[in-house]
Amino acid sequence: MPHIVTLNQETDTPARREYIGSVALTYLYDRSRDSQQAGGRGQDFIAFCGDDERLAFAVCDGVSQSFYGDLAARFLGEKLVRWLAELPFPDDAETFRAALSAQLAAWQPEAEALVAAQPIRPDLPPLLRDALMRKRENGSESMFLAALIDHRAGAFAACWMGDLRLRLFNAKGEELPLPEAHWETRQRWSSRFGAKNGAPQVLLMSLHSVARLTAHSDGFGSRSDMLKRFTLESLNALADELLSLPASDDLSLLDVALNSAPEQRASLETPVPQRMQGEPALCWQPVAGAEWYRVWLEGAGRAFTVDVETSESPTFLLKAPEGVYACRVQALSNHRAPSALSAAVHLEIAPAPEPDITRQAEPTRTKPVAVEKLVTAQASASAIGQPQAISQPKQDAPAVAEPFAWRLVTAIAAAISAGLATVWYFVHMR
Amino acid sequence: MPYTAVATSTTPVLIIYLLDISGSMSQMLGDKRRVEIVSDALQEIATEMVARSTKGELVAPRYRLAIYAYESQVHDVLGGIRTIDQFVRDGVPEFSPRGGTNTAAAFLAAENLLAQELPYIQTHPAPLICHMTDGEYQGDDPTPIVQRIMQMGTQDGNVLVENIFISDKILKQPVEDAFAWQGVLSEADLANDYARTLLRMSSPIPESYRLEMQEFGYNLQVGAPMLFPAQTRELIRMAFTMSGATPVA
């Protein structure tokens, strides 16, 4: 089972570069300013999976107008990468399109069930709950751009729906035209309908004249020309600039530079993780030159990765469903070859204990503000005032806690009863 | 290009609702009172605005709302402008019909609010006034005030004025299918003088709004006036949908 590397949607990932075989992979993931400020998830998603011979990747742009677009983006991105990673390189575009179309249809019921199971918190305001329920009826949607680069075949196969962009550059840095490609915002994949507004677009092409492939979301907008040539620093500066604009959107970029080698060929030292006592967590000594770490996990029927920021005492706390997970740690750097994977350390997530007590749900607002019996102000047109009598919303009153005095009286009465019972016992039973 | 600025949390669009709650709004339209249908429609468009502003559970303040309910007097229902995320917490108000129809006072209130706000929202989408009434004004003619308002604006365009007329006497030919209706095509379509007055008080629909309406399945003609005959619930829903059709990011 191939491990799929995914970028966390809950945080931002600055521009990073890593090396997989002869390929340099550069990526960046920034949530929109709204999401950053509110601590929300990004709606985009990046995933990849590769070795010396093949690289599969997906960049997805969840539709924010749909129900939890990040959900469809993550679901579809992982499915696409896993499928492409194991796909024999297609013979022709139509075969590829047909196979992809079949997969997009096959994944729909599973996604529909996921969407149906996604809880809508009962304590949300009624208007927001209504809006989310309306969105859920229409499902979760995402645009996507995915590709398989096969070095043995000397070719790549790309597919997409929506307005994410695939751009190709030759060794001179000149952009190669893609005259047959169409990027249509209306096209997307839906948890309710599968492929929506047409068949997926596909492209099969030799790697002969291609030096770089760049996939990016529409968040780069009119500044996408800046992606023709970039450094990690210029990418971060561009992201900062775009995030300051009023229409700030999620930004995701994945760039594949073929036939690349790190500045320093020597690999990083391999981390030596140890299990921490009392919790499903690992710690290890920092590796010199490491700029981040990746934990490779396998267990409970899944193989996945989690990236960990560097620190003076790197740690990783496993958050996953119940099961035993084999964990290996790798050190990575923008400028050096990654380390080998560490030996596996096993972590176990125990079944969640049954709760000792059950708590009553918080009462929810049930009634909007009513504007009734408006008391009129002055009779002039400019006399605008707030209504002087606004009936207050009716709420289901939560159970009132017993006051302290009442509890005291109850306790004294109980003590007196016990005393009387004792006296009665000594009088009558002896 | 006018009316292309998108509503974002840093450049929200200001929408002012002027809602006639005069005594006649207690009359029935179908099986419900007119005022209840308006509350339902307001609930519906508020839900749609919330949906358009929501990523996950996060409601971005892309819309700023003011609601003036008017009869003989004008009442600031929300106590000023509220962002859509604040509106979500408070819920949709309900209205109790009474009194006359001082339309001019309502538009004057909107003009005053715009005069205060416009200096600070020049880079935002053009504000929109959504006026809903079921009868002819009493007192001063609102037309001069509306014409002044239509000359105000932001860099995105002049203030848009939409009129919703709850009446079955506005059009000579009733609208049978709200989704197929192309809008008021000429004055000759209108059946009475007050409808013609409202036509002059209505902005032409910007192309960006028309395209957004297409996303909802409506088929309005290019440049149709923002004047809607609210003969049925479907048409009222359509008209309120227009009020939330500012392009969003």
XYZ file of C-alpha atoms in Angstrom:
679
model
C 0.000 0.000 0.000
C 1.646 3.302 -1.044
C 1.952 6.059 1.526
C 0.270 9.241 0.429
C 1.786 12.485 1.587
C -0.882 15.065 2.376
C -0.604 18.671 3.445
C -2.570 19.612 6.525
C -5.687 21.667 5.713
C -5.823 23.085 9.233
C -2.556 24.971 8.986
C -0.487 26.766 6.366
C 2.587 25.241 4.772
C 5.175 27.735 3.538
C 6.992 27.063 0.283
C 8.982 23.858 0.655
C 11.046 21.714 -1.643
C 11.779 18.041 -1.344
C 13.383 15.479 -3.551
C 11.850 12.217 -4.717
C 14.233 10.306 -6.969
C 15.317 12.679 -9.723
C 12.427 15.056 -9.140
C 12.319 18.240 -7.078
C 8.876 18.824 -5.683
C 8.020 22.363 -4.569
C 4.753 23.099 -2.851
C 2.950 25.764 -0.880
C -0.371 25.734 0.920
C -1.935 28.866 2.404
C -5.454 29.244 3.649
C -7.431 32.371 2.777
C -7.186 35.254 5.183
C -10.731 34.593 6.448
C -9.856 30.993 7.270
C -6.550 31.957 8.887
C -8.185 34.575 11.085
C -11.009 32.281 12.164
C -8.835 29.181 12.520
C -10.861 27.386 9.846
C -9.767 24.674 7.445
C -8.493 25.488 3.982
C -10.723 24.327 1.151
C -7.786 23.338 -1.072
C -5.913 20.073 -0.738
C -2.542 18.760 -1.930
C -1.467 15.130 -1.944
C 1.338 13.206 -3.630
C 2.959 9.820 -3.658
C 6.092 8.714 -5.448
C 9.352 6.854 -5.757
C 12.275 6.766 -8.181
C 10.077 5.606 -11.058
C 6.722 7.308 -10.702
C 5.090 10.303 -9.085
C 1.363 10.831 -8.661
C -0.078 14.061 -7.317
C -3.374 15.882 -6.940
C -4.254 19.482 -6.221
C -7.898 19.987 -5.327
C -9.922 23.141 -4.844
C -12.967 22.513 -2.666
C -15.981 24.585 -3.679
C -16.708 26.820 -0.705
C -20.298 27.342 -1.849
C -20.847 23.612 -1.434
C -21.125 21.677 1.845
C -17.693 21.565 3.475
C -15.753 21.827 0.221
C -12.625 20.794 2.112
C -14.234 17.404 2.666
C -14.689 16.682 -1.060
C -11.219 18.069 -1.798
C -9.557 15.761 0.728
C -11.629 12.710 -0.196
C -11.090 13.130 -3.918
C -7.421 14.104 -3.657
C -6.519 10.983 -1.705
C -8.570 8.756 -4.009
C -6.992 10.206 -7.144
C -3.427 9.870 -5.908
C -3.942 6.331 -4.690
C -5.581 5.353 -7.974
C -2.976 7.037 -10.177
C -0.077 5.608 -8.150
C -1.181 2.072 -8.981
C -2.494 2.702 -12.504
C -0.629 1.086 -15.417
C 0.354 3.986 -17.643
C -2.603 4.486 -20.021
C -2.237 3.716 -23.717
C -4.205 6.698 -24.940
C -6.270 9.636 -23.777
C -9.659 8.057 -24.347
C -8.766 4.931 -22.382
C -7.536 7.159 -19.577
C -10.669 9.332 -19.667
C -12.953 6.292 -19.591
C -11.082 4.731 -16.670
C -11.104 8.004 -14.763
C -14.809 8.590 -15.440
C -15.581 5.133 -14.089
C -13.611 5.888 -10.926
C -15.230 9.285 -10.406
C -18.615 7.581 -10.561
C -17.517 4.717 -8.328
C -16.280 7.040 -5.564
C -19.502 9.048 -5.420
C -21.605 6.791 -3.130
C -18.833 6.604 -0.524
C -18.491 10.377 -0.532
C -22.251 10.819 -0.336
C -22.298 8.657 2.788
C -19.460 10.714 4.282
C -21.370 13.925 3.641
C -24.535 12.467 5.138
C -22.581 11.458 8.238
C -20.934 14.857 8.644
C -22.562 16.262 11.771
C -24.136 19.696 11.917
C -23.752 20.837 15.490
C -27.096 21.325 17.251
C -25.824 24.384 19.100
C -25.273 26.402 15.922
C -27.663 29.317 15.319
C -30.796 28.168 13.449
C -29.982 30.291 10.384
C -26.554 28.733 10.059
C -27.941 25.258 10.590
C -30.539 25.890 7.870
C -27.829 27.127 5.526
C -25.643 24.093 6.203
C -28.539 21.685 5.769
C -29.388 23.353 2.475
C -25.781 22.982 1.393
C -25.667 19.360 2.490
C -28.578 18.539 0.196
C -26.442 19.650 -2.732
C -23.383 17.776 -1.510
C -19.717 18.578 -1.193
C -17.869 19.587 -4.360
C -14.308 19.993 -5.466
C -12.373 20.835 -8.586
C -9.229 18.822 -9.167
C -6.066 18.533 -11.172
C -4.115 15.302 -10.876
C -1.257 13.721 -12.768
C 0.891 10.633 -13.018
C 4.500 11.132 -14.105
C 6.016 7.866 -15.282
C 9.761 8.053 -15.866
C 9.896 4.570 -17.392
C 7.247 5.493 -19.943
C 8.895 8.915 -20.444
C 5.441 10.468 -20.314
C 2.816 11.940 -18.025
C -0.951 11.641 -17.842
C -2.918 14.562 -16.393
C -6.607 14.992 -15.708
C -8.730 17.794 -14.330
C -12.141 19.332 -13.841
C -12.495 23.014 -13.042
C -10.234 26.032 -13.136
C -7.092 24.783 -11.441
C -4.246 25.256 -13.883
C -1.616 22.917 -15.260
C 1.351 24.699 -16.794
C 4.328 23.176 -18.553
C 7.751 24.731 -19.012
C 10.735 23.675 -21.101
C 14.355 23.712 -19.992
C 14.670 27.376 -21.024
C 11.792 28.314 -18.744
C 9.460 28.973 -21.669
C 5.831 28.018 -21.148
C 4.582 25.308 -23.482
C 1.150 25.896 -25.037
C -1.723 23.561 -24.245
C -4.129 24.474 -27.043
C -6.579 21.658 -26.343
C -6.901 22.381 -22.633
C -10.022 24.047 -21.218
C -10.349 25.241 -17.645
C -14.011 25.570 -16.829
C -15.150 26.763 -13.415
C -18.489 24.997 -13.843
C -16.806 21.611 -14.025
C -16.254 19.875 -10.729
C -16.739 16.609 -8.912
C -19.684 16.351 -6.571
C -20.422 13.935 -3.749
C -23.993 13.981 -4.977
C -23.572 13.699 -8.740
C -19.999 12.521 -9.381
C -18.511 14.355 -12.373
C -20.582 17.476 -12.950
C -21.066 19.627 -16.046
C -19.179 17.416 -18.464
C -16.555 14.736 -18.700
C -13.126 15.188 -17.123
C -10.395 16.673 -19.273
C -7.291 14.577 -19.866
C -3.858 15.065 -21.378
C -1.222 12.453 -22.230
C 2.131 13.822 -23.245
C 5.772 12.884 -23.587
C 8.183 14.251 -21.005
C 10.709 14.807 -23.781
C 10.381 18.602 -24.001
C 9.069 19.199 -20.503
C 11.335 20.355 -17.698
C 8.666 21.470 -15.198
C 4.999 20.876 -14.509
C 3.179 23.354 -12.289
C -0.297 22.846 -10.865
C -1.961 25.645 -8.936
C -5.349 26.756 -7.701
C -7.132 29.862 -8.993
C -6.159 31.768 -5.846
C -3.072 33.018 -7.682
C -5.379 34.873 -10.079
C -3.706 37.532 -12.188
C -0.362 36.960 -10.456
C 0.040 33.448 -11.814
C 2.668 34.718 -14.268
C 4.935 35.065 -11.244
C 5.053 31.274 -11.171
C 7.101 31.022 -14.367
C 10.272 31.354 -12.332
C 10.371 31.410 -8.593
C 12.406 30.764 -5.505
C 11.007 29.606 -2.190
C 11.407 33.153 -0.898
C 9.603 34.723 -3.861
C 6.781 32.206 -3.518
C 6.299 33.096 0.129
C 6.379 36.800 -0.697
C 3.783 36.282 -3.425
C 1.558 34.361 -1.029
C 1.837 37.148 1.550
C 0.902 39.718 -1.072
C -2.118 37.726 -2.291
C -3.330 37.141 1.244
C -3.439 40.883 1.819
C -5.908 41.421 -1.044
C -9.636 41.790 -0.266
C -10.564 38.744 -2.342
C -7.955 36.551 -0.644
C -8.550 32.905 -1.531
C -6.868 29.663 -0.563
C -3.542 29.192 -2.336
C -2.148 25.849 -3.323
C 0.737 25.132 -5.630
C 2.660 22.024 -6.536
C 5.590 22.241 -8.929
C 7.513 19.267 -10.299
C 10.980 19.963 -11.677
C 12.277 16.937 -13.563
C 15.921 15.901 -13.516
C 16.749 17.915 -10.423
C 19.168 17.286 -7.602
C 19.484 18.955 -4.217
C 22.153 21.562 -3.583
C 23.757 19.198 -1.087
C 23.558 15.577 -2.096
C 24.412 14.224 1.331
C 21.274 12.920 2.983
C 20.154 14.128 6.367
C 20.785 11.930 9.376
C 17.985 9.520 10.166
C 15.971 10.421 13.294
C 15.706 7.890 16.111
C 12.198 8.159 17.549
C 11.213 6.874 20.975
C 7.808 6.185 22.372
C 6.702 8.612 25.067
C 5.235 7.180 28.226
C 1.554 7.512 28.963
C 0.370 8.698 25.567
C 0.518 7.617 21.920
C 3.389 9.909 21.060
C 6.929 9.926 19.759
C 9.899 12.145 20.491
C 13.348 12.308 18.978
C 16.510 14.361 19.027
C 16.654 17.142 16.442
C 18.521 16.273 13.243
C 21.114 18.810 12.123
C 19.931 20.601 8.975
C 16.360 19.284 9.154
C 13.709 21.884 8.335
C 10.754 19.660 9.035
C 9.968 16.031 9.775
C 7.530 13.566 8.306
C 5.964 10.721 10.237
C 4.989 7.783 8.029
C 2.161 5.787 9.568
C 0.626 2.446 8.726
C -2.200 0.843 10.642
C -5.951 0.350 10.893
C -6.028 -0.289 7.149
C -4.469 3.057 6.256
C -1.071 4.348 5.173
C -0.583 8.070 5.547
C 1.850 10.754 6.649
C 1.854 13.709 8.997
C 4.384 16.535 8.716
C 5.853 17.900 11.944
C 7.545 21.269 12.366
C 11.099 21.352 13.592
C 11.776 22.371 17.182
C 14.318 21.898 19.967
C 12.533 18.750 21.086
C 10.479 17.378 18.206
C 7.433 15.372 19.224
C 4.511 13.765 17.472
C 1.176 12.970 19.107
C -0.842 10.424 17.159
C -4.481 11.353 16.587
C -6.138 8.511 14.749
C -8.895 5.932 15.099
C -8.417 2.938 17.401
C -5.624 0.576 16.326
C -1.914 -0.132 16.293
C 0.209 2.039 14.022
C 3.747 1.481 12.801
C 5.430 4.891 12.804
C 8.624 5.855 11.011
C 10.170 9.303 11.102
C 12.031 11.060 8.305
C 13.949 14.324 8.343
C 13.559 16.704 5.383
C 15.181 19.875 4.137
C 14.629 22.295 1.289
C 18.271 21.994 0.278
C 19.339 18.442 1.062
C 18.266 14.946 0.240
C 15.830 13.590 2.832
C 16.946 11.095 5.428
C 16.098 7.431 5.310
C 13.044 6.358 7.270
C 13.682 5.451 10.870
C 12.989 2.022 12.298
C 9.320 1.516 13.085
C 7.978 2.347 16.518
C 4.502 1.070 17.280
C 1.886 3.276 18.869
C -1.516 2.123 19.978
C -4.722 4.079 20.133
C -6.887 2.409 22.727
C -10.655 2.220 22.431
C -12.323 5.296 23.845
C -13.624 4.583 27.392
C -17.336 4.724 28.007
C -18.249 8.073 29.497
C -19.080 7.945 33.242
C -21.730 10.607 33.028
C -24.016 11.898 30.365
C -24.346 15.622 29.958
C -27.472 17.316 28.833
C -27.082 19.158 25.541
C -26.883 22.912 25.695
C -30.209 24.615 25.058
C -30.438 26.175 21.602
C -32.009 29.370 20.378
C -35.375 28.560 18.982
C -37.009 31.796 18.101
C -35.788 34.819 16.183
C -36.147 38.337 17.447
C -39.698 39.529 16.957
C -40.467 43.101 16.058
C -43.982 43.580 17.248
C -45.978 46.441 18.595
C -43.477 48.964 17.402
C -43.792 52.114 19.411
C -43.715 55.021 17.015
C -41.305 57.851 17.463
C -41.642 61.352 16.098
C -43.738 61.814 13.002
C -40.926 63.275 10.929
C -39.323 61.248 8.200
C -35.873 61.659 9.656
C -36.882 60.369 13.058
C -35.352 56.957 12.784
C -35.099 55.082 15.982
C -34.972 51.595 17.264
C -38.252 49.984 18.080
C -39.003 50.765 21.662
C -40.718 47.509 22.397
C -39.212 44.383 21.051
C -40.593 41.152 22.296
C -37.784 38.971 23.496
C -37.114 35.584 21.971
C -38.772 32.683 23.656
C -36.293 30.053 24.638
C -36.663 26.644 26.104
C -35.576 27.427 29.645
C -32.760 25.190 30.839
C -33.316 23.342 34.105
C -32.739 25.743 36.973
C -30.032 24.664 39.414
C -31.204 24.140 43.007
C -30.273 27.119 45.145
C -27.782 26.559 47.939
C -30.304 27.398 50.711
C -32.696 24.730 49.495
C -29.942 22.138 49.409
C -28.971 23.116 52.982
C -32.540 22.738 54.219
C -32.776 19.356 52.484
C -29.539 18.191 54.113
C -30.661 19.310 57.611
C -34.006 17.571 57.176
C -32.197 14.381 56.154
C -29.930 14.598 59.217
C -32.904 15.119 61.554
C -34.690 12.131 59.983
C -31.617 9.964 60.486
C -31.386 11.093 64.137
C -35.039 10.327 64.813
C -34.662 6.923 63.194
C -31.689 6.177 65.447
C -33.631 7.216 68.589
C -36.605 5.088 67.486
C -34.253 2.135 67.003
C -32.771 2.421 70.500
C -36.198 2.921 72.125
C -38.078 0.130 70.385
C -35.462 -2.460 69.492
C -33.722 -2.739 72.848
C -16.374 47.423 -15.475
C -19.201 48.361 -13.085
C -20.803 46.021 -10.563
C -18.012 43.463 -10.641
C -16.506 44.077 -7.209
C -16.959 40.931 -5.159
C -18.353 40.870 -1.669
C -15.661 39.709 0.742
C -15.126 39.973 4.461
C -12.949 43.031 3.915
C -15.189 44.544 1.236
C -18.696 43.506 2.259
C -21.717 44.704 0.342
C -24.265 46.902 2.117
C -27.877 45.889 1.557
C -30.684 48.026 2.929
C -34.138 46.514 3.140
C -37.087 48.904 3.206
C -40.092 46.846 4.179
C -43.621 48.176 4.095
C -45.428 46.928 7.217
C -48.533 49.067 6.779
C -51.913 47.713 7.783
C -52.652 46.357 4.324
C -49.787 43.890 4.731
C -52.063 41.866 6.962
C -54.171 40.966 3.920
C -53.962 37.446 2.615
C -51.962 36.366 -0.411
C -52.932 32.784 -1.012
C -53.150 31.075 2.353
C -50.803 33.409 4.250
C -50.737 37.039 5.272
C -48.551 39.178 3.034
C -46.318 40.137 5.930
C -45.715 36.474 6.783
C -44.728 35.768 3.211
C -42.250 38.644 3.397
C -40.798 37.247 6.627
C -40.487 33.829 4.983
C -38.756 35.340 1.964
C -36.418 37.329 4.197
C -35.630 34.118 6.060
C -34.922 32.408 2.762
C -32.585 35.049 1.393
C -30.834 35.356 4.756
C -30.250 31.612 4.662
C -28.923 31.932 1.123
C -26.626 34.788 2.115
C -25.341 32.725 5.008
C -24.782 29.774 2.685
C -22.890 32.020 0.265
C -20.784 33.401 3.122
C -19.981 30.089 4.772
C -16.898 27.917 4.511
C -17.450 24.950 6.768
C -19.020 26.529 9.841
C -17.219 29.809 9.367
C -19.518 32.670 8.327
C -17.499 35.390 6.633
C -19.051 38.861 7.018
C -19.548 39.408 3.287
C -22.915 41.112 3.695
C -23.884 44.073 5.868
C -27.584 44.471 6.392
C -29.870 47.250 7.531
C -33.621 46.743 7.769
C -36.037 49.642 7.980
C -39.625 48.603 8.504
C -42.003 51.424 7.740
C -45.628 52.370 8.050
C -46.473 55.917 9.086
C -43.139 55.835 10.916
C -39.823 54.237 10.135
C -38.288 51.666 12.471
C -34.659 50.644 12.457
C -35.246 46.952 13.022
C -31.634 45.891 13.554
C -30.560 49.005 15.422
C -28.068 49.973 12.732
C -26.083 47.900 10.301
C -25.411 44.272 11.142
C -22.979 41.970 9.384
C -24.379 38.673 8.205
C -22.513 36.767 10.919
C -24.136 38.997 13.563
C -27.487 38.587 11.826
C -27.044 34.801 12.037
C -26.876 35.008 15.809
C -29.953 37.233 16.139
C -32.214 35.534 13.600
C -34.792 36.969 11.215
C -37.230 39.449 12.763
C -40.991 39.140 12.517
C -43.229 42.057 11.703
C -46.598 43.238 12.869
C -48.519 45.287 10.283
C -50.062 48.631 11.229
C -50.505 52.224 10.100
C -50.011 54.009 6.773
C -47.401 53.929 3.995
C -44.779 56.650 4.380
C -42.494 55.462 1.585
C -40.631 58.771 1.316
C -39.605 58.574 4.967
C -38.158 55.107 4.432
C -36.092 56.191 1.429
C -34.967 59.287 3.305
C -33.714 57.050 6.093
C -31.828 54.970 3.539
C -30.352 58.101 1.978
C -29.121 59.298 5.375
C -27.533 55.938 6.080
C -25.836 55.861 2.683
C -24.510 59.384 3.153
C -22.848 58.224 6.384
C -21.502 54.979 4.957
C -20.389 55.705 1.402
C -17.170 57.560 2.250
C -15.925 54.405 3.961
C -16.992 51.804 1.404
C -15.754 53.239 -1.864
C -13.857 50.062 -2.773
C -16.784 47.810 -1.879
C -19.496 46.523 -4.201
C -22.216 49.071 -4.930
C -24.842 49.054 -2.150
C -28.332 47.819 -2.907
C -31.687 48.997 -1.578
C -34.404 46.393 -1.691
C -37.785 48.075 -1.277
C -40.873 45.971 -0.806
C -44.364 47.440 -0.696
C -47.923 46.437 -1.346
C -49.473 49.786 -2.050
C -49.127 53.340 -3.182
C -47.267 55.747 -0.933
C -49.027 58.215 1.315
C -47.617 61.667 1.921
C -44.561 62.891 0.042
C -43.578 61.488 -3.338
C -40.463 59.317 -2.803
C -39.296 59.675 -6.417
C -36.951 62.679 -5.952
C -35.280 60.993 -2.994
C -34.824 57.772 -4.941
C -33.348 59.680 -7.866
C -30.825 61.279 -5.520
C -29.966 57.880 -4.102
C -29.446 56.475 -7.585
C -26.780 59.128 -8.145
C -24.848 58.025 -5.062
C -22.408 55.149 -5.315
C -19.033 53.538 -4.895
C -16.234 52.955 -7.408
C -18.093 49.786 -8.358
C -21.213 51.631 -9.503
C -24.191 53.683 -8.411
C -26.459 52.487 -5.627
C -28.885 49.888 -6.949
C -32.571 50.208 -6.162
C -34.822 47.184 -6.402
C -38.593 47.384 -5.980
C -40.872 44.511 -5.099
C -44.546 45.304 -5.534
C -46.884 42.897 -3.806
C -49.902 43.207 -6.024
C -51.759 41.218 -8.615
C -52.464 44.412 -10.555
C -48.959 45.413 -11.585
C -48.685 43.498 -14.856
C -51.212 43.201 -17.671
C -50.206 39.572 -18.163
C -49.584 37.502 -15.022
C -46.284 35.673 -14.688
C -46.932 31.967 -14.899
C -43.387 30.700 -14.408
C -40.981 32.766 -12.302
C -37.973 30.909 -13.700
C -38.920 31.581 -17.323
C -39.965 35.209 -16.765
C -37.664 37.710 -18.500
C -38.551 40.744 -16.430
C -40.550 43.873 -17.185
C -39.735 44.495 -20.827
C -41.439 47.881 -21.236
C -43.805 50.338 -19.570
C -46.543 48.883 -21.712
C -46.346 45.679 -19.669
C -47.450 47.577 -16.570
C -51.067 47.870 -15.578
C -51.154 50.950 -13.365
C -49.536 54.303 -12.711
C -47.889 53.355 -9.434
C -46.177 50.440 -11.144
C -44.829 52.936 -13.685
C -43.618 55.144 -10.815
C -41.827 52.154 -9.291
C -40.329 51.378 -12.698
C -38.704 54.821 -12.758
C -37.430 54.136 -9.260
C -35.804 50.827 -10.283
C -32.213 50.335 -11.474
C -31.455 48.217 -14.539
C -30.119 44.831 -13.508
C -26.310 44.729 -13.766
C -24.962 41.906 -15.883
C -23.081 40.397 -12.941
C -26.351 40.147 -10.994
C -28.146 38.701 -13.993
C -25.516 35.985 -14.293
C -25.774 35.207 -10.583
C -29.545 34.939 -11.003
C -28.956 32.486 -13.838
C -27.087 30.312 -11.351
C -30.328 30.181 -9.363
C -32.208 29.174 -12.515
C -33.791 32.543 -13.360
C -33.843 33.852 -16.892
C -33.978 37.637 -16.740
C -33.322 39.691 -19.842
C -30.202 41.850 -20.175
C -30.825 45.233 -18.564
C -34.266 44.349 -17.213
C -35.379 46.754 -14.487
C -35.075 45.592 -10.894
C -38.846 45.706 -10.525
C -40.622 42.577 -9.467
C -44.336 41.868 -9.374
C -44.847 39.849 -6.228
C -47.994 38.083 -7.294
C -46.939 34.721 -5.940
C -44.560 33.351 -3.345
C -42.283 32.163 -6.134
C -41.959 35.714 -7.455
C -41.322 37.126 -3.985
C -38.633 34.520 -3.482
C -37.115 35.465 -6.818
C -37.149 39.149 -5.946
C -35.450 38.602 -2.608
C -32.924 36.319 -4.264
C -31.958 39.283 -6.447
C -31.155 41.302 -3.345
C -28.471 38.811 -2.388
C -27.012 38.312 -5.841
C -23.890 40.415 -5.390
C -20.974 38.382 -6.745
C -18.994 36.741 -3.942
C -15.384 35.581 -3.878
